[in-house]
Amino acid sequence: SYYHANMALVNNQPAFNWYDENSPLYTHNQNLPPPRLGQTVVQNAMICEGSIIDAQEISQSIVGSRTRIKKGTIIKHSYI
């Protein structure tokens, strides 16, 4: 499923390597600023550009572009 395929990307050894120089991945650049993180603990997660995050914790999750997450939030095993 879409969810499981994306969640596999945050594993320590994902089946798909975003950073393989021999097989470059070309994407459309949105020209957004990098994500801004407060005192957030992030483990095995991807935070996309333009996001402003002040969560308590984000783990095993993907946070999409321009996402706003307020203070004290705990996010686990999620695609936002």
Short mmCIF file of N, CA and C in Angstrom, two decimals:
data_model
loop_
_atom_site.label_atom_id
_atom_site.label_comp_id
_atom_site.label_asym_id
_atom_site.label_seq_id
_atom_site.Cartn_x
_atom_site.Cartn_y
_atom_site.Cartn_z
N SER A 1 0.83 -1.19 0.00
CA SER A 1 0.00 0.00 0.00
C SER A 1 0.88 1.26 0.00
N TYR A 2 0.26 2.37 -0.28
CA TYR A 2 0.97 3.66 -0.31
C TYR A 2 1.63 3.95 1.03
N TYR A 3 0.87 3.74 2.10
CA TYR A 3 1.39 4.00 3.45
C TYR A 3 2.61 3.12 3.73
N HIS A 4 2.51 1.82 3.50
CA HIS A 4 3.61 0.90 3.82
C HIS A 4 4.85 1.17 2.96
N ALA A 5 4.65 1.52 1.71
CA ALA A 5 5.79 1.83 0.83
C ALA A 5 6.54 3.06 1.33
N ASN A 6 5.81 4.07 1.78
CA ASN A 6 6.46 5.28 2.29
C ASN A 6 7.10 5.05 3.65
N MET A 7 6.45 4.29 4.51
CA MET A 7 7.02 4.00 5.83
C MET A 7 8.31 3.19 5.72
N ALA A 8 8.43 2.37 4.68
CA ALA A 8 9.66 1.60 4.47
C ALA A 8 10.86 2.51 4.23
N LEU A 9 10.63 3.73 3.75
CA LEU A 9 11.72 4.66 3.47
C LEU A 9 12.39 5.20 4.73
N VAL A 10 11.73 5.13 5.88
CA VAL A 10 12.34 5.66 7.10
C VAL A 10 13.08 4.58 7.90
N ASN A 11 13.08 3.34 7.42
CA ASN A 11 13.85 2.28 8.07
C ASN A 11 15.35 2.54 7.92
N ASN A 12 16.13 1.94 8.78
CA ASN A 12 17.59 2.13 8.73
C ASN A 12 18.18 1.65 7.41
N GLN A 13 17.65 0.58 6.84
CA GLN A 13 18.12 0.05 5.56
C GLN A 13 16.95 -0.08 4.59
N PRO A 14 16.43 1.04 4.08
CA PRO A 14 15.28 0.95 3.17
C PRO A 14 15.66 0.24 1.87
N ALA A 15 14.69 -0.41 1.24
CA ALA A 15 14.93 -1.12 -0.02
C ALA A 15 15.31 -0.14 -1.13
N PHE A 16 14.81 1.09 -1.02
CA PHE A 16 15.10 2.13 -2.00
C PHE A 16 16.06 3.13 -1.38
N ASN A 17 17.17 3.42 -2.05
CA ASN A 17 18.18 4.33 -1.52
C ASN A 17 18.08 5.69 -2.22
N TRP A 18 17.60 6.67 -1.50
CA TRP A 18 17.48 8.03 -2.04
C TRP A 18 18.84 8.64 -2.39
N TYR A 19 19.90 8.15 -1.78
CA TYR A 19 21.21 8.79 -1.86
C TYR A 19 22.22 8.04 -2.71
N ASP A 20 21.79 7.11 -3.54
CA ASP A 20 22.68 6.33 -4.40
C ASP A 20 23.12 7.19 -5.59
N GLU A 21 24.41 7.53 -5.63
CA GLU A 21 24.93 8.38 -6.69
C GLU A 21 24.90 7.69 -8.05
N ASN A 22 24.87 6.36 -8.07
CA ASN A 22 24.83 5.61 -9.32
C ASN A 22 23.43 5.55 -9.92
N SER A 23 22.42 5.83 -9.13
CA SER A 23 21.03 5.83 -9.60
C SER A 23 20.35 7.09 -9.08
N PRO A 24 20.68 8.25 -9.65
CA PRO A 24 20.13 9.51 -9.12
C PRO A 24 18.62 9.57 -9.26
N LEU A 25 18.00 10.25 -8.33
CA LEU A 25 16.57 10.47 -8.34
C LEU A 25 16.33 11.95 -8.61
N TYR A 26 15.59 12.25 -9.64
CA TYR A 26 15.31 13.64 -10.00
C TYR A 26 13.89 13.99 -9.55
N THR A 27 13.76 15.09 -8.85
CA THR A 27 12.46 15.53 -8.37
C THR A 27 12.24 16.99 -8.76
N HIS A 28 11.04 17.44 -8.56
CA HIS A 28 10.69 18.83 -8.81
C HIS A 28 10.97 19.64 -7.55
N ASN A 29 11.83 20.63 -7.65
CA ASN A 29 12.18 21.47 -6.52
C ASN A 29 11.08 22.50 -6.27
N GLN A 30 10.62 22.60 -5.02
CA GLN A 30 9.56 23.55 -4.69
C GLN A 30 10.11 24.90 -4.22
N ASN A 31 11.41 25.03 -4.10
CA ASN A 31 12.04 26.27 -3.65
C ASN A 31 11.47 26.79 -2.34
N LEU A 32 11.32 25.89 -1.39
CA LEU A 32 10.85 26.26 -0.06
C LEU A 32 12.04 26.29 0.89
N PRO A 33 11.92 27.00 2.00
CA PRO A 33 13.01 27.00 2.97
C PRO A 33 13.13 25.62 3.63
N PRO A 34 14.28 25.33 4.23
CA PRO A 34 14.42 24.06 4.94
C PRO A 34 13.46 23.99 6.12
N PRO A 35 13.20 22.80 6.63
CA PRO A 35 12.31 22.71 7.79
C PRO A 35 12.92 23.40 9.00
N ARG A 36 12.06 23.96 9.84
CA ARG A 36 12.51 24.58 11.08
C ARG A 36 12.01 23.72 12.24
N LEU A 37 12.95 23.25 13.04
CA LEU A 37 12.63 22.36 14.16
C LEU A 37 12.94 23.04 15.48
N GLY A 38 12.01 22.91 16.43
CA GLY A 38 12.24 23.42 17.77
C GLY A 38 13.02 22.38 18.57
N GLN A 39 12.58 22.08 19.75
CA GLN A 39 13.24 21.11 20.63
C GLN A 39 12.71 19.69 20.36
N THR A 40 12.43 19.39 19.13
CA THR A 40 11.81 18.13 18.73
C THR A 40 12.84 17.00 18.69
N VAL A 41 12.50 15.85 19.28
CA VAL A 41 13.30 14.64 19.16
C VAL A 41 12.82 13.91 17.91
N VAL A 42 13.72 13.69 16.95
CA VAL A 42 13.36 13.05 15.69
C VAL A 42 14.15 11.75 15.56
N GLN A 43 13.42 10.64 15.33
CA GLN A 43 14.05 9.34 15.15
C GLN A 43 13.43 8.64 13.95
N ASN A 44 14.27 8.22 13.01
CA ASN A 44 13.82 7.51 11.82
C ASN A 44 12.61 8.19 11.18
N ALA A 45 12.82 9.43 10.78
CA ALA A 45 11.74 10.20 10.17
C ALA A 45 12.30 11.08 9.06
N MET A 46 11.42 11.49 8.16
CA MET A 46 11.76 12.45 7.12
C MET A 46 10.88 13.67 7.31
N ILE A 47 11.51 14.85 7.33
CA ILE A 47 10.80 16.11 7.49
C ILE A 47 11.03 16.90 6.20
N CYS A 48 9.96 17.21 5.48
CA CYS A 48 10.07 17.88 4.19
C CYS A 48 10.20 19.40 4.34
N GLU A 49 10.60 20.01 3.25
CA GLU A 49 10.88 21.45 3.22
C GLU A 49 9.64 22.27 3.55
N GLY A 50 9.91 23.46 4.09
CA GLY A 50 8.85 24.41 4.40
C GLY A 50 8.08 24.12 5.67
N SER A 51 8.43 23.04 6.38
CA SER A 51 7.70 22.68 7.60
C SER A 51 8.21 23.45 8.80
N ILE A 52 7.30 23.73 9.72
CA ILE A 52 7.66 24.35 11.00
C ILE A 52 7.19 23.39 12.08
N ILE A 53 8.15 22.83 12.80
CA ILE A 53 7.87 21.75 13.74
C ILE A 53 8.32 22.15 15.14
N ASP A 54 7.41 22.05 16.09
CA ASP A 54 7.75 22.28 17.50
C ASP A 54 7.20 21.12 18.35
N ALA A 55 7.11 19.94 17.73
CA ALA A 55 6.58 18.76 18.41
C ALA A 55 7.52 18.30 19.51
N GLN A 56 7.00 17.50 20.40
CA GLN A 56 7.85 16.87 21.42
C GLN A 56 8.68 15.76 20.80
N GLU A 57 8.04 14.94 19.95
CA GLU A 57 8.73 13.78 19.35
C GLU A 57 8.08 13.42 18.03
N ILE A 58 8.94 13.03 17.07
CA ILE A 58 8.48 12.47 15.80
C ILE A 58 9.33 11.23 15.54
N SER A 59 8.69 10.07 15.40
CA SER A 59 9.44 8.84 15.13
C SER A 59 8.70 7.97 14.12
N GLN A 60 9.49 7.27 13.29
CA GLN A 60 8.95 6.37 12.27
C GLN A 60 7.84 7.05 11.46
N SER A 61 8.11 8.29 11.01
CA SER A 61 7.08 9.07 10.33
C SER A 61 7.65 9.89 9.19
N ILE A 62 6.76 10.31 8.31
CA ILE A 62 7.10 11.23 7.23
C ILE A 62 6.20 12.45 7.38
N VAL A 63 6.81 13.63 7.40
CA VAL A 63 6.08 14.89 7.52
C VAL A 63 6.24 15.63 6.20
N GLY A 64 5.14 15.90 5.52
CA GLY A 64 5.16 16.50 4.20
C GLY A 64 5.48 17.99 4.20
N SER A 65 5.60 18.53 3.01
CA SER A 65 5.94 19.94 2.80
C SER A 65 4.93 20.87 3.47
N ARG A 66 5.44 21.98 4.00
CA ARG A 66 4.64 23.07 4.57
C ARG A 66 3.75 22.63 5.74
N THR A 67 4.14 21.60 6.44
CA THR A 67 3.36 21.12 7.58
C THR A 67 3.69 21.93 8.82
N ARG A 68 2.68 22.24 9.62
CA ARG A 68 2.86 22.95 10.90
C ARG A 68 2.44 21.99 12.01
N ILE A 69 3.35 21.75 12.95
CA ILE A 69 3.05 20.88 14.09
C ILE A 69 3.39 21.66 15.35
N LYS A 70 2.43 21.79 16.23
CA LYS A 70 2.57 22.63 17.41
C LYS A 70 3.21 21.91 18.59
N LYS A 71 3.59 22.69 19.57
CA LYS A 71 4.32 22.24 20.74
C LYS A 71 3.59 21.12 21.49
N GLY A 72 4.39 20.14 21.94
CA GLY A 72 3.88 19.07 22.77
C GLY A 72 3.36 17.86 22.01
N THR A 73 3.24 17.95 20.70
CA THR A 73 2.70 16.86 19.90
C THR A 73 3.67 15.69 19.85
N ILE A 74 3.13 14.47 19.89
CA ILE A 74 3.93 13.25 19.71
C ILE A 74 3.37 12.53 18.49
N ILE A 75 4.24 12.28 17.51
CA ILE A 75 3.83 11.64 16.27
C ILE A 75 4.65 10.36 16.10
N LYS A 76 3.95 9.23 15.93
CA LYS A 76 4.61 7.94 15.74
C LYS A 76 3.90 7.18 14.62
N HIS A 77 4.70 6.53 13.76
CA HIS A 77 4.18 5.67 12.70
C HIS A 77 3.11 6.38 11.88
N SER A 78 3.44 7.57 11.37
CA SER A 78 2.45 8.38 10.67
C SER A 78 3.01 8.95 9.36
N TYR A 79 2.10 9.21 8.45
CA TYR A 79 2.42 9.93 7.22
C TYR A 79 1.53 11.17 7.23
N ILE A 80 2.14 12.34 7.41
CA ILE A 80 1.38 13.58 7.54
C ILE A 80 1.70 14.50 6.39
#
